[in-house]
Amino acid sequence: MKAIIEVSRPGDYRARALEIAKRADAGAPATESDYHLGFEDAGQLFSEFTAERCRMLDVLAATGAQSIYALAKRLRRNYSNVHRDVQAMIEREIIAKDDDSRVYVPWDSVDIRVTLGSSRAA
């Protein structure tokens, strides 16, 4: 499964939920679906997913579960700043903690999708 972070129009998630409900009503077996996290606009998305947070996610996905301290050392960043960024990503369910309190990216991939200049339905 992957995490999809995107700028989405109002109603996108409602339409997705209705499609899942239709499949369930038709008796189709439930399938694992991707995790979607939507933002109203690109500015809001990039205020949460800063360059440093994206770099942190990239490094963490590549290197696997580790302590926040080890991650901060690997990133050559201040521990408290990395801790704050990890907490923000845990709240967004992009990072998780294992039983040993090590952090990791629980997704096969994290996709960030931004389309600029498209017309938006109200």
Backbone as JSON Lines, residues from 0, in Angstrom:
{"i":0,"aa":"M","n":[0.84,-1.18,0.0],"ca":[0.0,0.0,0.0],"c":[0.88,1.24,0.0]}
{"i":1,"aa":"K","n":[0.31,2.3,-0.54],"ca":[1.06,3.53,-0.56],"c":[0.26,4.65,0.08]}
{"i":2,"aa":"A","n":[0.97,5.67,0.49],"ca":[0.35,6.89,1.0],"c":[0.34,7.89,-0.15]}
{"i":3,"aa":"I","n":[-0.83,8.46,-0.39],"ca":[-0.97,9.45,-1.45],"c":[-1.34,10.77,-0.8]}
{"i":4,"aa":"I","n":[-0.46,11.74,-0.94],"ca":[-0.66,13.07,-0.38],"c":[-0.94,13.98,-1.56]}
{"i":5,"aa":"E","n":[-2.07,14.7,-1.51],"ca":[-2.47,15.42,-2.7],"c":[-3.3,16.65,-2.4]}
{"i":6,"aa":"V","n":[-3.35,17.53,-3.38],"ca":[-4.3,18.64,-3.36],"c":[-5.57,18.05,-3.95]}
{"i":7,"aa":"S","n":[-6.66,18.14,-3.22],"ca":[-7.89,17.51,-3.67],"c":[-9.05,18.5,-3.63]}
{"i":8,"aa":"R","n":[-9.98,18.27,-4.51],"ca":[-11.17,19.12,-4.57],"c":[-12.19,18.65,-3.54]}
{"i":9,"aa":"P","n":[-13.04,19.58,-3.08],"ca":[-14.12,19.16,-2.2],"c":[-14.95,18.09,-2.92]}
{"i":10,"aa":"G","n":[-15.29,17.04,-2.23],"ca":[-16.08,15.97,-2.83],"c":[-15.26,14.8,-3.32]}
{"i":11,"aa":"D","n":[-13.95,14.96,-3.5],"ca":[-13.12,13.85,-3.97],"c":[-13.21,12.65,-3.04]}
{"i":12,"aa":"Y","n":[-13.12,12.9,-1.74],"ca":[-13.14,11.8,-0.78],"c":[-14.53,11.21,-0.65]}
{"i":13,"aa":"R","n":[-15.54,12.05,-0.8],"ca":[-16.92,11.55,-0.76],"c":[-17.15,10.6,-1.94]}
{"i":14,"aa":"A","n":[-16.7,10.99,-3.12],"ca":[-16.85,10.15,-4.3],"c":[-16.11,8.83,-4.13]}
{"i":15,"aa":"R","n":[-14.92,8.88,-3.55],"ca":[-14.14,7.66,-3.31],"c":[-14.87,6.75,-2.32]}
{"i":16,"aa":"A","n":[-15.44,7.33,-1.26],"ca":[-16.17,6.55,-0.26],"c":[-17.42,5.92,-0.87]}
{"i":17,"aa":"L","n":[-18.12,6.66,-1.73],"ca":[-19.31,6.12,-2.38],"c":[-18.96,4.95,-3.29]}
{"i":18,"aa":"E","n":[-17.84,5.04,-3.98],"ca":[-17.4,3.95,-4.85],"c":[-17.1,2.69,-4.03]}
{"i":19,"aa":"I","n":[-16.43,2.86,-2.9],"ca":[-16.14,1.72,-2.02],"c":[-17.44,1.12,-1.5]}
{"i":20,"aa":"A","n":[-18.4,1.97,-1.12],"ca":[-19.69,1.48,-0.62],"c":[-20.45,0.72,-1.7]}
{"i":21,"aa":"K","n":[-20.4,1.19,-2.95],"ca":[-21.07,0.49,-4.06],"c":[-20.48,-0.9,-4.25]}
{"i":22,"aa":"R","n":[-19.15,-0.98,-4.2],"ca":[-18.51,-2.3,-4.36],"c":[-18.9,-3.23,-3.23]}
{"i":23,"aa":"A","n":[-18.98,-2.7,-2.01],"ca":[-19.37,-3.52,-0.86],"c":[-20.82,-3.98,-1.01]}
{"i":24,"aa":"D","n":[-21.7,-3.08,-1.44],"ca":[-23.11,-3.44,-1.64],"c":[-23.27,-4.5,-2.72]}
{"i":25,"aa":"A","n":[-22.39,-4.5,-3.7],"ca":[-22.44,-5.48,-4.78],"c":[-21.83,-6.82,-4.37]}
{"i":26,"aa":"G","n":[-21.32,-6.88,-3.14],"ca":[-20.75,-8.12,-2.65],"c":[-19.3,-8.35,-3.01]}
{"i":27,"aa":"A","n":[-18.66,-7.33,-3.55],"ca":[-17.25,-7.46,-3.9],"c":[-16.42,-7.56,-2.63]}
{"i":28,"aa":"P","n":[-15.4,-8.39,-2.63],"ca":[-14.56,-8.51,-1.43],"c":[-13.83,-7.2,-1.15]}
{"i":29,"aa":"A","n":[-13.66,-6.93,0.12],"ca":[-12.93,-5.72,0.51],"c":[-11.46,-5.88,0.12]}
{"i":30,"aa":"T","n":[-10.91,-4.84,-0.41],"ca":[-9.5,-4.85,-0.77],"c":[-8.79,-3.77,0.02]}
{"i":31,"aa":"E","n":[-7.5,-4.0,0.23],"ca":[-6.71,-2.96,0.89],"c":[-6.64,-1.77,-0.05]}
{"i":32,"aa":"S","n":[-6.83,-0.61,0.5],"ca":[-6.74,0.57,-0.35],"c":[-5.61,1.46,0.14]}
{"i":33,"aa":"D","n":[-5.2,2.34,-0.71],"ca":[-4.14,3.27,-0.36],"c":[-4.64,4.28,0.67]}
{"i":34,"aa":"Y","n":[-3.71,4.85,1.39],"ca":[-4.0,5.9,2.36],"c":[-3.96,7.23,1.63]}
{"i":35,"aa":"H","n":[-5.03,8.01,1.72],"ca":[-5.1,9.31,1.05],"c":[-5.13,10.41,2.09]}
{"i":36,"aa":"L","n":[-4.33,11.43,1.86],"ca":[-4.29,12.61,2.72],"c":[-4.41,13.82,1.82]}
{"i":37,"aa":"G","n":[-5.51,14.56,1.97],"ca":[-5.78,15.67,1.07],"c":[-5.63,17.03,1.72]}
{"i":38,"aa":"F","n":[-5.25,18.0,0.91],"ca":[-5.11,19.39,1.33],"c":[-5.89,20.26,0.36]}
{"i":39,"aa":"E","n":[-6.35,21.41,0.84],"ca":[-7.15,22.31,0.01],"c":[-6.34,22.96,-1.11]}
{"i":40,"aa":"D","n":[-5.08,23.24,-0.85],"ca":[-4.26,23.88,-1.87],"c":[-2.79,23.52,-1.66]}
{"i":41,"aa":"A","n":[-1.98,23.85,-2.65],"ca":[-0.56,23.5,-2.62],"c":[0.15,24.18,-1.45]}
{"i":42,"aa":"G","n":[-0.22,25.4,-1.14],"ca":[0.42,26.11,-0.02],"c":[0.24,25.37,1.29]}
{"i":43,"aa":"Q","n":[-0.98,24.88,1.52],"ca":[-1.25,24.13,2.75],"c":[-0.46,22.82,2.76]}
{"i":44,"aa":"L","n":[-0.44,22.12,1.63],"ca":[0.3,20.86,1.55],"c":[1.78,21.09,1.86]}
{"i":45,"aa":"F","n":[2.38,22.09,1.21],"ca":[3.81,22.3,1.39],"c":[4.16,22.98,2.71]}
{"i":46,"aa":"S","n":[3.18,23.52,3.42],"ca":[3.47,24.0,4.77],"c":[3.6,22.82,5.74]}
{"i":47,"aa":"E","n":[2.93,21.72,5.45],"ca":[3.05,20.5,6.25],"c":[4.22,19.63,5.78]}
{"i":48,"aa":"F","n":[4.37,19.5,4.48],"ca":[5.4,18.64,3.9],"c":[6.52,19.53,3.36]}
{"i":49,"aa":"T","n":[7.3,20.07,4.29],"ca":[8.41,20.96,3.95],"c":[9.53,20.15,3.28]}
{"i":50,"aa":"A","n":[10.49,20.85,2.74],"ca":[11.64,20.18,2.12],"c":[12.36,19.29,3.12]}
{"i":51,"aa":"E","n":[12.55,19.76,4.35],"ca":[13.24,18.96,5.37],"c":[12.43,17.73,5.76]}
{"i":52,"aa":"R","n":[11.11,17.87,5.86],"ca":[10.27,16.71,6.19],"c":[10.27,15.69,5.05]}
{"i":53,"aa":"C","n":[10.25,16.16,3.82],"ca":[10.32,15.24,2.68],"c":[11.66,14.51,2.65]}
{"i":54,"aa":"R","n":[12.74,15.22,2.92],"ca":[14.06,14.59,2.99],"c":[14.1,13.56,4.11]}
{"i":55,"aa":"M","n":[13.51,13.9,5.26],"ca":[13.46,12.98,6.39],"c":[12.69,11.71,6.01]}
{"i":56,"aa":"L","n":[11.55,11.86,5.35],"ca":[10.77,10.7,4.92],"c":[11.56,9.84,3.94]}
{"i":57,"aa":"D","n":[12.25,10.48,3.03],"ca":[13.05,9.76,2.03],"c":[14.15,8.94,2.7]}
{"i":58,"aa":"V","n":[14.86,9.56,3.63],"ca":[15.95,8.88,4.34],"c":[15.39,7.76,5.21]}
{"i":59,"aa":"L","n":[14.31,8.03,5.92],"ca":[13.72,7.01,6.81],"c":[13.2,5.83,6.01]}
{"i":60,"aa":"A","n":[12.56,6.08,4.88],"ca":[12.06,4.99,4.04],"c":[13.22,4.14,3.51]}
{"i":61,"aa":"A","n":[14.32,4.78,3.2],"ca":[15.48,4.07,2.63],"c":[16.27,3.3,3.68]}
{"i":62,"aa":"T","n":[16.28,3.78,4.93],"ca":[17.15,3.18,5.94],"c":[16.41,2.33,6.96]}
{"i":63,"aa":"G","n":[15.1,2.39,7.0],"ca":[14.33,1.54,7.9],"c":[14.18,2.08,9.3]}
{"i":64,"aa":"A","n":[13.55,1.27,10.14],"ca":[13.22,1.67,11.51],"c":[14.46,2.04,12.31]}
{"i":65,"aa":"Q","n":[14.34,3.13,13.07],"ca":[15.45,3.61,13.89],"c":[14.91,4.58,14.94]}
{"i":66,"aa":"S","n":[15.73,4.88,15.91],"ca":[15.35,5.86,16.92],"c":[15.34,7.26,16.29]}
{"i":67,"aa":"I","n":[14.61,8.16,16.92],"ca":[14.61,9.54,16.44],"c":[16.01,10.13,16.56]}
{"i":68,"aa":"Y","n":[16.72,9.76,17.62],"ca":[18.09,10.24,17.8],"c":[18.98,9.8,16.63]}
{"i":69,"aa":"A","n":[18.88,8.52,16.25],"ca":[19.68,8.01,15.13],"c":[19.29,8.7,13.83]}
{"i":70,"aa":"L","n":[18.01,8.94,13.65],"ca":[17.55,9.63,12.45],"c":[18.09,11.06,12.41]}
{"i":71,"aa":"A","n":[18.07,11.75,13.54],"ca":[18.59,13.12,13.6],"c":[20.08,13.14,13.25]}
{"i":72,"aa":"K","n":[20.83,12.16,13.78],"ca":[22.27,12.09,13.45],"c":[22.46,11.82,11.96]}
{"i":73,"aa":"R","n":[21.67,10.91,11.42],"ca":[21.79,10.56,10.0],"c":[21.49,11.78,9.12]}
{"i":74,"aa":"L","n":[20.52,12.59,9.54],"ca":[20.13,13.78,8.79],"c":[21.03,14.98,9.06]}
{"i":75,"aa":"R","n":[21.87,14.85,10.12],"ca":[22.71,15.97,10.58],"c":[21.85,17.19,10.92]}
{"i":76,"aa":"R","n":[20.76,16.9,11.67],"ca":[19.85,17.95,12.12],"c":[19.71,17.89,13.63]}
{"i":77,"aa":"N","n":[19.26,18.98,14.21],"ca":[19.01,19.08,15.64],"c":[17.93,18.08,16.05]}
{"i":78,"aa":"Y","n":[18.18,17.36,17.16],"ca":[17.25,16.34,17.62],"c":[15.84,16.89,17.82]}
{"i":79,"aa":"S","n":[15.71,18.05,18.48],"ca":[14.37,18.56,18.79],"c":[13.6,18.92,17.52]}
{"i":80,"aa":"N","n":[14.29,19.4,16.5],"ca":[13.61,19.7,15.24],"c":[13.15,18.43,14.54]}
{"i":81,"aa":"V","n":[13.99,17.4,14.54],"ca":[13.6,16.12,13.94],"c":[12.46,15.51,14.74]}
{"i":82,"aa":"H","n":[12.53,15.58,16.06],"ca":[11.46,15.05,16.9],"c":[10.14,15.73,16.57]}
{"i":83,"aa":"R","n":[10.15,17.05,16.43],"ca":[8.93,17.8,16.08],"c":[8.4,17.34,14.72]}
{"i":84,"aa":"D","n":[9.29,17.18,13.75],"ca":[8.86,16.76,12.42],"c":[8.32,15.33,12.42]}
{"i":85,"aa":"V","n":[8.96,14.45,13.18],"ca":[8.47,13.07,13.29],"c":[7.08,13.06,13.91]}
{"i":86,"aa":"Q","n":[6.88,13.83,14.98],"ca":[5.56,13.88,15.63],"c":[4.5,14.37,14.65]}
{"i":87,"aa":"A","n":[4.82,15.38,13.86],"ca":[3.87,15.89,12.87],"c":[3.51,14.82,11.84]}
{"i":88,"aa":"M","n":[4.49,14.03,11.43],"ca":[4.24,12.98,10.45],"c":[3.51,11.78,11.07]}
{"i":89,"aa":"I","n":[3.73,11.53,12.36],"ca":[2.97,10.49,13.06],"c":[1.5,10.9,13.13]}
{"i":90,"aa":"E","n":[1.24,12.17,13.45],"ca":[-0.14,12.67,13.51],"c":[-0.83,12.54,12.16]}
{"i":91,"aa":"R","n":[-0.09,12.66,11.08],"ca":[-0.64,12.53,9.73],"c":[-0.63,11.07,9.25]}
{"i":92,"aa":"E","n":[-0.14,10.15,10.08],"ca":[-0.07,8.72,9.79],"c":[0.86,8.38,8.62]}
{"i":93,"aa":"I","n":[1.88,9.21,8.43],"ca":[2.87,8.96,7.39],"c":[4.07,8.22,7.98]}
{"i":94,"aa":"I","n":[4.32,8.42,9.26],"ca":[5.35,7.71,10.02],"c":[4.64,6.98,11.15]}
{"i":95,"aa":"A","n":[5.18,5.82,11.53],"ca":[4.65,5.04,12.66],"c":[5.8,4.68,13.6]}
{"i":96,"aa":"K","n":[5.43,4.21,14.8],"ca":[6.42,3.73,15.78],"c":[6.19,2.25,16.01]}
{"i":97,"aa":"D","n":[7.29,1.51,16.14],"ca":[7.17,0.09,16.45],"c":[7.17,-0.11,17.96]}
{"i":98,"aa":"D","n":[7.13,-1.37,18.41],"ca":[7.06,-1.69,19.84],"c":[8.29,-1.23,20.61]}
{"i":99,"aa":"D","n":[9.39,-1.02,19.91],"ca":[10.63,-0.55,20.54],"c":[10.79,0.97,20.43]}
{"i":100,"aa":"S","n":[9.71,1.66,20.06],"ca":[9.68,3.12,19.88],"c":[10.58,3.61,18.75]}
{"i":101,"aa":"R","n":[10.92,2.71,17.84],"ca":[11.66,3.13,16.65],"c":[10.65,3.63,15.61]}
{"i":102,"aa":"V","n":[11.03,4.65,14.87],"ca":[10.13,5.2,13.86],"c":[10.45,4.6,12.49]}
{"i":103,"aa":"Y","n":[9.42,4.52,11.66],"ca":[9.58,3.96,10.32],"c":[8.44,4.47,9.42]}
{"i":104,"aa":"V","n":[8.61,4.32,8.13],"ca":[7.57,4.65,7.16],"c":[6.82,3.36,6.86]}
{"i":105,"aa":"P","n":[5.53,3.28,7.21],"ca":[4.79,2.02,7.05],"c":[4.24,1.79,5.64]}
{"i":106,"aa":"W","n":[4.63,2.58,4.68],"ca":[4.09,2.51,3.33],"c":[5.14,2.02,2.35]}
{"i":107,"aa":"D","n":[4.68,1.33,1.3],"ca":[5.59,0.92,0.23],"c":[6.16,2.13,-0.48]}
{"i":108,"aa":"S","n":[5.34,3.16,-0.61],"ca":[5.8,4.42,-1.2],"c":[4.94,5.56,-0.67]}
{"i":109,"aa":"V","n":[5.48,6.75,-0.74],"ca":[4.75,7.97,-0.37],"c":[4.76,8.85,-1.61]}
{"i":110,"aa":"D","n":[3.57,9.07,-2.19],"ca":[3.44,9.89,-3.39],"c":[2.87,11.24,-3.02]}
{"i":111,"aa":"I","n":[3.5,12.31,-3.48],"ca":[2.96,13.66,-3.29],"c":[2.54,14.15,-4.66]}
{"i":112,"aa":"R","n":[1.24,14.46,-4.78],"ca":[0.67,14.87,-6.07],"c":[0.11,16.28,-5.98]}
{"i":113,"aa":"V","n":[0.6,17.14,-6.83],"ca":[0.12,18.52,-6.87],"c":[-0.09,18.9,-8.33]}
{"i":114,"aa":"T","n":[-1.31,19.31,-8.65],"ca":[-1.62,19.82,-9.97],"c":[-1.94,21.3,-9.82]}
{"i":115,"aa":"L","n":[-1.19,22.13,-10.49],"ca":[-1.39,23.58,-10.4],"c":[-2.16,24.07,-11.62]}
{"i":116,"aa":"G","n":[-2.97,25.09,-11.4],"ca":[-3.65,25.75,-12.51],"c":[-4.88,25.05,-13.03]}
{"i":117,"aa":"S","n":[-5.35,24.0,-12.38],"ca":[-6.56,23.34,-12.85],"c":[-7.77,24.04,-12.24]}
{"i":118,"aa":"S","n":[-8.88,24.01,-12.95],"ca":[-10.09,24.62,-12.4],"c":[-10.62,23.73,-11.29]}
{"i":119,"aa":"R","n":[-11.15,24.38,-10.26],"ca":[-11.64,23.64,-9.1],"c":[-13.14,23.83,-8.99]}
{"i":120,"aa":"A","n":[-13.83,22.73,-8.76],"ca":[-15.28,22.79,-8.55],"c":[-15.55,23.26,-7.14]}
{"i":121,"aa":"A","n":[-16.58,24.04,-6.98],"ca":[-16.91,24.54,-5.64],"c":[-17.76,23.56,-4.89]}
